[in-house]
Amino acid sequence: MAVKNSIADMHAEIIGWRRHLHENPELMFAVHETASFVVERLKEIGVDEITPGIGKTGVVAVIKGRQDSSGRVIGLRADMDALPIYEATGLDYRSKIDGKMHACGHDGHTAMLLGAAKYLSETRNFDGTAVLIFQPAEEGGGGGKEMCDDGMMDRWGIQEVYGLHNTPGIPVGQFAIRSGAILASADEFVITVTGVGGHAAAPHEAVDTTFVAAQIVVSLQSVVARNVNPLHRVVVTVGTFETDSQASNIIAQRVIMKGTVRALDSENRTLVKSRIRTISEDTASAFGATASMEWRNGYPPTINHEIETGYAADAARTVAGDINESVDPIMPAEDFAYMLEERPGAYIFLGNGDSAQCHHPAYDFNDEAIPAGSSWFAELIERRMALGERDLKEQN
């Protein structure tokens, strides 16, 4: 693995940052201590500019290269927030806060970007400007959108933007990427079925919403099986099913179901939304009940831009050798999608090895992946904003 030597030398320091963050997880936009920690490290590193409070609690830092004749500005993003999960790792540096843990590796992402910041600030072997983005609230809060809505892209003149995510199941320090959709959208729906409550011993005098709602759940499985092109990937899942009765001898008046839809393109998002509404309303009507659907738009699909995917892959090959450039897309969602809607860029997977899956209480970010991740961030900046041959000779 061709990680940068100076990044390898600071490996232990970056591990220390990562484990501090792991011990002190914060949720959503309430990442005040995490953001303060990032700011303090950036001050010690000596970046050119630090701006907290972007997208509520995000941090943006700027590092200028030895030259700025290219006028190029590249953004690098890491997420900072944790999850509301009770940790079950038993690690010495496990979470100090019950019910909160870094179960998705954002502690590792933040630490790796800080490592790249230290390297880039010390070397400055590039022609242009690196913008480092430390984002809150990736886990459901849409912090990426908040930072974009706060004018981040225009304020710092960002022209391209890149991010990464650790991935259990891929060998430690290896990379995988694809052009086009790499992660799915994540929309939510709430279906309310209303009938006529009654006594369980007299079902003929009621309209049984439990029965009706069950028919809807079964019928929704036809959306992917019979409405979506079988070459496309879509997920429809009903996650909760709640009646307004807790007794075995009562027919419920109302049932509320909540679910999620995952898709890799906007056409299927629209199709599935329409089919869920029609199936719910018509199935309920057929049995004498009514159904209404509330739809909540979530993160859009994460779509890698073709040319920028090549740039990200080139940097990964320099760091790790052979990489997977046609990895299958996965159906979780990622709010880096909003940044890719505003600027060209790419999102890459970094191997976390044989670990528990993300969002599992036994998950832990693999510290052995740090040199590869930090080196990828730095290599991307140096490759996209390379100094000329004469500049390189002068600096040596």
Coordinates of C-alpha atoms in Angstrom, one line a residue:
M1 CA 0.0 0.0 0.0
A2 CA 1.6 3.3 -1.1
V3 CA 0.3 5.6 1.7
K4 CA 2.1 8.8 2.2
N5 CA 5.1 8.4 4.5
S6 CA 4.4 11.5 6.6
I7 CA 0.8 10.3 7.1
A8 CA 2.0 6.9 8.1
D9 CA 4.3 8.7 10.6
M10 CA 1.3 10.5 12.2
H11 CA -0.9 7.3 12.3
A12 CA -0.7 7.0 16.1
E13 CA -1.8 10.7 16.5
I14 CA -4.7 10.3 14.2
I15 CA -5.8 7.1 16.1
G16 CA -5.7 9.2 19.2
W17 CA -8.1 11.8 17.6
R18 CA -10.4 9.0 16.4
R19 CA -10.6 7.3 19.7
H20 CA -11.3 10.6 21.5
L21 CA -14.2 11.2 19.2
H22 CA -15.4 7.6 19.6
E23 CA -15.5 8.1 23.4
N24 CA -17.5 11.3 23.1
P25 CA -20.2 10.8 20.5
E26 CA -22.8 13.4 19.7
L27 CA -26.0 13.2 17.6
M28 CA -27.4 15.1 14.6
F29 CA -26.7 18.8 14.8
A30 CA -25.8 18.8 18.5
V31 CA -22.1 18.1 17.6
H32 CA -20.9 21.1 19.6
E33 CA -18.0 19.4 21.4
T34 CA -17.0 17.4 18.3
A35 CA -16.9 20.6 16.2
S36 CA -14.9 22.4 18.9
F37 CA -12.4 19.5 18.9
V38 CA -12.1 19.7 15.1
V39 CA -11.6 23.5 15.3
E40 CA -8.9 23.1 17.9
R41 CA -7.0 20.5 15.9
L42 CA -7.3 22.7 12.8
K43 CA -5.8 25.6 14.7
E44 CA -2.9 23.5 15.9
I45 CA -2.4 22.2 12.3
G46 CA -2.2 25.7 11.0
V47 CA -4.8 25.9 8.2
D48 CA -5.4 29.2 6.6
E49 CA -9.0 29.7 7.5
I50 CA -11.6 28.1 9.9
T51 CA -15.3 28.9 9.8
P52 CA -17.6 27.1 12.3
G53 CA -21.4 27.3 12.3
I54 CA -22.0 26.4 8.7
G55 CA -25.2 24.4 8.3
K56 CA -25.8 25.1 12.0
T57 CA -22.8 23.2 13.4
G58 CA -20.6 22.3 10.5
V59 CA -17.0 23.5 10.1
V60 CA -15.3 24.6 7.0
A61 CA -11.5 25.0 6.7
V62 CA -9.3 26.3 3.9
I63 CA -5.7 25.3 3.0
K64 CA -4.0 27.2 0.2
G65 CA -1.4 25.5 -2.0
R66 CA 2.1 26.8 -2.8
Q67 CA 0.6 28.2 -6.0
D68 CA -2.8 29.4 -7.0
S69 CA -2.3 29.8 -10.8
S70 CA -4.9 27.1 -11.5
G71 CA -7.7 28.8 -9.7
R72 CA -9.0 25.4 -8.8
V73 CA -10.9 24.8 -5.6
I74 CA -11.6 21.2 -4.4
G75 CA -13.8 20.2 -1.5
L76 CA -13.3 17.2 0.8
R77 CA -16.0 16.2 3.2
A78 CA -16.2 14.1 6.4
D79 CA -19.3 13.6 8.6
M80 CA -19.1 14.1 12.4
D81 CA -22.3 12.7 14.0
A82 CA -22.9 9.5 15.8
L83 CA -26.0 7.3 16.3
P84 CA -28.5 6.7 19.1
I85 CA -27.3 3.1 19.8
Y86 CA -26.0 1.5 23.0
E87 CA -22.5 0.3 22.3
A88 CA -21.7 -3.3 22.8
T89 CA -18.0 -3.5 21.8
G90 CA -16.4 -3.6 25.3
L91 CA -13.5 -1.6 24.0
D92 CA -11.3 0.5 26.3
Y93 CA -12.3 3.6 24.4
R94 CA -16.0 2.7 24.1
S95 CA -18.6 5.5 24.3
K96 CA -18.8 7.3 27.6
I97 CA -22.4 8.3 26.9
D98 CA -25.1 5.6 27.2
G99 CA -27.3 5.3 24.2
K100 CA -24.9 7.1 21.9
M101 CA -22.1 5.6 19.8
H102 CA -20.1 6.0 16.6
A103 CA -21.7 3.0 15.0
C104 CA -21.1 4.2 11.4
G105 CA -17.4 5.2 11.5
H106 CA -17.9 9.0 11.3
D107 CA -15.3 9.3 14.0
G108 CA -12.9 7.6 11.6
H109 CA -13.9 9.8 8.7
T110 CA -13.4 13.0 10.7
A111 CA -10.0 11.8 12.0
M112 CA -8.8 10.9 8.5
L113 CA -9.7 14.3 7.1
L114 CA -7.9 15.9 10.0
G115 CA -4.9 13.8 9.2
A116 CA -5.1 14.9 5.5
A117 CA -5.4 18.5 6.7
K118 CA -2.2 18.2 8.7
Y119 CA -0.3 16.7 5.8
L120 CA -1.6 19.3 3.3
S121 CA -1.0 22.2 5.6
E122 CA 2.6 21.0 6.2
T123 CA 3.5 20.2 2.5
R124 CA 1.2 22.4 0.4
N125 CA 2.3 20.6 -2.7
F126 CA -0.6 21.7 -4.9
D127 CA -1.7 24.6 -7.0
G128 CA -5.1 25.8 -5.8
T129 CA -7.2 25.7 -2.7
A130 CA -8.4 22.7 -0.6
V131 CA -11.7 23.2 1.3
L132 CA -12.3 20.8 4.1
I133 CA -15.9 20.2 5.1
F134 CA -16.8 18.7 8.5
Q135 CA -20.5 18.0 8.4
P136 CA -23.1 17.5 11.1
A137 CA -26.3 15.4 11.0
E138 CA -25.7 12.9 8.2
E139 CA -27.7 10.3 10.1
G140 CA -31.1 11.5 9.1
G141 CA -30.8 15.3 9.7
G142 CA -29.7 16.3 6.3
G143 CA -26.7 18.3 7.5
G144 CA -25.2 18.1 4.0
K145 CA -28.2 20.0 2.6
E146 CA -28.1 22.5 5.4
M147 CA -24.5 23.3 4.6
C148 CA -25.3 23.7 0.9
D149 CA -28.4 25.8 1.7
D150 CA -26.0 28.0 3.9
G151 CA -24.2 28.9 0.7
M152 CA -21.1 26.8 1.3
M153 CA -20.4 26.0 -2.4
D154 CA -20.6 29.5 -3.6
R155 CA -19.0 31.2 -0.6
W156 CA -15.8 29.1 -0.9
G157 CA -16.0 28.7 -4.7
I158 CA -16.0 25.0 -4.5
Q159 CA -15.8 23.4 -8.0
E160 CA -15.6 19.7 -7.2
V161 CA -16.4 17.8 -4.0
Y162 CA -15.4 14.3 -2.8
G163 CA -16.2 12.1 0.1
L164 CA -15.6 8.6 1.4
H165 CA -17.3 6.0 3.7
N166 CA -15.8 3.0 5.4
T167 CA -17.3 -0.3 4.3
P168 CA -17.2 -3.5 6.3
G169 CA -16.6 -6.6 4.1
I170 CA -14.0 -4.8 1.9
P171 CA -10.4 -5.6 2.8
V172 CA -8.9 -2.9 5.1
G173 CA -7.4 0.0 3.1
Q174 CA -8.8 -1.1 -0.2
F175 CA -11.2 1.1 -2.3
A176 CA -14.3 0.5 -4.3
I177 CA -16.3 3.0 -6.5
R178 CA -18.6 3.2 -9.5
S179 CA -19.8 5.9 -11.8
G180 CA -23.5 6.8 -11.5
A181 CA -25.7 5.8 -8.6
I182 CA -23.7 4.3 -5.8
L183 CA -26.2 4.7 -2.9
A184 CA -30.0 4.9 -2.9
S185 CA -32.6 7.5 -2.0
A186 CA -34.4 7.1 1.3
D187 CA -38.0 8.2 1.4
E188 CA -40.6 7.4 4.1
F189 CA -44.3 6.8 4.0
V190 CA -47.0 6.7 6.6
I191 CA -50.3 4.9 5.7
T192 CA -53.3 5.4 8.0
V193 CA -56.2 2.9 7.6
T194 CA -59.5 3.8 9.1
G195 CA -62.5 1.5 9.5
V196 CA -65.1 0.8 12.1
G197 CA -64.0 -0.5 15.4
G198 CA -66.0 -3.1 17.3
H199 CA -66.1 -6.3 19.3
A200 CA -63.9 -9.2 18.1
A201 CA -66.9 -11.5 18.6
A202 CA -68.9 -9.5 16.1
P203 CA -66.7 -8.8 13.1
H204 CA -69.6 -8.5 10.8
E205 CA -70.6 -5.3 12.6
A206 CA -67.1 -3.7 12.1
V207 CA -64.7 -2.9 9.4
D208 CA -61.5 -4.7 10.5
T209 CA -58.6 -2.3 9.9
T210 CA -56.1 -4.9 11.0
F211 CA -57.2 -7.3 8.3
V212 CA -57.3 -4.4 5.7
A213 CA -53.9 -3.2 6.7
A214 CA -52.5 -6.7 6.4
Q215 CA -53.8 -6.9 2.9
I216 CA -52.1 -3.6 2.0
V217 CA -48.8 -4.8 3.4
V218 CA -48.9 -8.0 1.3
S219 CA -50.1 -6.1 -1.8
L220 CA -47.2 -3.6 -1.5
Q221 CA -44.8 -6.4 -2.2
S222 CA -46.1 -6.4 -5.8
V223 CA -44.7 -2.9 -6.4
V224 CA -41.1 -4.1 -6.8
A225 CA -42.1 -7.5 -8.2
R226 CA -44.6 -6.3 -10.8
N227 CA -44.1 -2.6 -11.4
V228 CA -40.4 -1.9 -11.3
N229 CA -38.1 -3.0 -14.2
P230 CA -36.4 -6.2 -12.8
L231 CA -33.0 -4.8 -13.9
H232 CA -33.5 -1.8 -11.5
R233 CA -33.0 -1.9 -7.7
V234 CA -35.8 -0.7 -5.5
V235 CA -36.8 -1.6 -1.9
V236 CA -40.2 -1.2 -0.3
T237 CA -40.3 -2.1 3.4
V238 CA -43.1 -1.6 5.9
G239 CA -41.3 -1.2 9.2
T240 CA -44.0 -0.6 11.8
F241 CA -47.6 -1.7 12.2
E242 CA -49.6 -0.2 15.0
T243 CA -53.3 -0.5 15.9
D244 CA -55.2 1.8 18.2
S245 CA -56.2 -1.2 20.3
Q246 CA -54.1 -3.2 22.8
A247 CA -56.8 -5.8 23.6
S248 CA -57.3 -9.2 21.9
N249 CA -61.1 -8.8 21.9
I250 CA -61.2 -5.5 20.1
I251 CA -61.3 -4.7 16.4
A252 CA -59.2 -1.6 16.0
Q253 CA -60.7 1.6 14.5
R254 CA -57.3 2.7 13.1
V255 CA -54.0 1.2 12.0
I256 CA -50.9 3.2 11.2
M257 CA -48.1 1.7 9.2
K258 CA -44.7 3.3 8.5
G259 CA -42.2 2.3 5.9
T260 CA -39.3 3.2 3.7
V261 CA -38.6 3.3 0.0
R262 CA -35.1 3.0 -1.5
A263 CA -34.4 3.7 -5.2
L264 CA -31.4 4.5 -7.3
D265 CA -33.1 7.0 -9.7
S266 CA -35.8 9.6 -9.6
E267 CA -38.1 7.8 -12.0
N268 CA -38.6 4.8 -9.7
R269 CA -39.0 7.1 -6.7
T270 CA -42.0 8.7 -8.5
L271 CA -43.4 5.4 -9.7
V272 CA -43.3 3.7 -6.3
K273 CA -44.8 6.7 -4.5
S274 CA -47.8 6.6 -6.9
R275 CA -48.2 2.8 -6.6
I276 CA -48.1 2.8 -2.8
R277 CA -50.8 5.5 -2.7
T278 CA -53.1 3.7 -5.3
I279 CA -52.7 0.3 -3.7
S280 CA -53.4 1.6 -0.2
E281 CA -56.5 3.6 -1.1
D282 CA -58.0 1.0 -3.5
T283 CA -57.3 -2.0 -1.2
A284 CA -58.9 -0.2 1.7
S285 CA -61.9 0.8 -0.4
A286 CA -62.5 -2.7 -1.5
F287 CA -63.0 -3.8 2.1
G288 CA -65.1 -0.8 3.2
A289 CA -62.3 1.1 4.9
T290 CA -60.3 4.2 3.9
A291 CA -56.6 4.8 3.7
S292 CA -54.5 7.9 3.4
M293 CA -50.8 8.1 2.7
E294 CA -48.3 10.7 3.9
W295 CA -45.0 10.8 1.9
R296 CA -41.8 12.2 3.3
N297 CA -39.0 12.9 0.8
G298 CA -35.7 11.9 2.2
Y299 CA -32.1 11.9 0.8
P300 CA -31.9 11.6 -3.0
P301 CA -29.7 9.0 -4.6
T302 CA -26.0 9.5 -4.4
I303 CA -24.9 9.9 -8.0
N304 CA -21.2 9.9 -8.8
H305 CA -20.2 12.0 -11.8
E306 CA -18.3 10.1 -14.5
I307 CA -15.2 12.2 -14.9
E308 CA -14.8 12.9 -11.2
T309 CA -15.2 9.2 -10.5
G310 CA -12.2 8.7 -12.6
Y311 CA -10.2 11.2 -10.6
A312 CA -11.2 9.6 -7.4
A313 CA -10.3 6.2 -8.7
D314 CA -6.9 7.4 -9.9
A315 CA -6.1 8.7 -6.5
A316 CA -7.2 5.4 -4.9
R317 CA -5.1 3.4 -7.2
T318 CA -2.0 5.4 -6.3
V319 CA -2.7 4.7 -2.6
A320 CA -3.9 1.1 -2.7
G321 CA -3.0 -0.4 -6.1
D322 CA -5.8 -2.3 -7.8
I323 CA -9.3 -1.1 -6.9
N324 CA -12.9 -2.2 -7.7
E325 CA -14.2 0.4 -10.2
S326 CA -17.6 -1.4 -10.7
V327 CA -18.8 -2.0 -7.2
D328 CA -22.5 -2.8 -6.9
P329 CA -24.6 0.1 -5.6
I330 CA -26.0 -0.4 -2.1
M331 CA -29.4 0.7 -0.8
P332 CA -28.6 2.8 2.3
A333 CA -28.7 6.5 1.7
E334 CA -26.2 9.3 2.2
D335 CA -26.7 13.1 2.3
F336 CA -23.5 13.7 0.5
A337 CA -26.0 13.3 -2.4
Y338 CA -27.0 17.0 -1.9
M339 CA -23.4 18.1 -2.4
L340 CA -23.1 16.0 -5.6
E341 CA -26.3 17.7 -6.8
E342 CA -24.6 21.1 -6.5
R343 CA -21.2 20.2 -7.7
P344 CA -19.5 17.4 -9.7
G345 CA -17.7 15.0 -7.6
A346 CA -17.6 11.4 -6.4
Y347 CA -18.1 9.2 -3.3
I348 CA -15.8 6.2 -2.6
F349 CA -15.9 3.2 -0.3
L350 CA -12.9 2.4 1.9
G351 CA -12.5 -1.1 3.3
N352 CA -13.1 -1.6 7.0
G353 CA -12.2 -5.3 6.9
D354 CA -14.1 -8.1 8.6
S355 CA -16.0 -6.0 11.1
A356 CA -19.6 -5.8 12.3
Q357 CA -21.8 -3.9 9.9
C358 CA -22.4 -0.2 10.2
H359 CA -25.2 0.7 12.6
H360 CA -24.6 -2.5 14.6
P361 CA -23.8 -2.1 18.4
A362 CA -20.7 -4.2 18.0
Y363 CA -19.3 -2.1 15.1
D364 CA -16.0 -0.2 15.4
F365 CA -14.0 1.7 12.8
N366 CA -10.8 -0.1 11.9
D367 CA -7.9 2.2 12.7
E368 CA -5.7 0.3 10.2
A369 CA -7.7 2.0 7.5
I370 CA -6.6 5.5 8.5
P371 CA -3.4 5.8 6.5
A372 CA -5.2 4.8 3.3
G373 CA -8.1 7.2 3.9
S374 CA -6.0 10.2 4.8
S375 CA -3.6 9.5 1.9
W376 CA -6.6 9.3 -0.5
F377 CA -7.9 12.7 0.6
A378 CA -4.4 14.2 0.2
E379 CA -3.5 12.4 -3.1
L380 CA -6.8 13.6 -4.6
I381 CA -5.8 17.2 -3.8
E382 CA -2.3 16.9 -5.1
R383 CA -3.4 15.1 -8.3
R384 CA -6.2 17.5 -9.2
M385 CA -4.1 20.5 -8.4
A386 CA -0.7 19.3 -9.4
L387 CA 2.2 21.7 -9.3
G388 CA 4.2 22.1 -12.5
E389 CA 7.5 20.2 -13.0
R390 CA 9.4 23.5 -12.4
D391 CA 7.6 24.1 -9.2
L392 CA 8.4 20.6 -7.9
K393 CA 12.1 21.1 -8.7
E394 CA 12.2 24.4 -6.9
Q395 CA 10.5 23.1 -3.8
N396 CA 13.0 20.2 -3.6

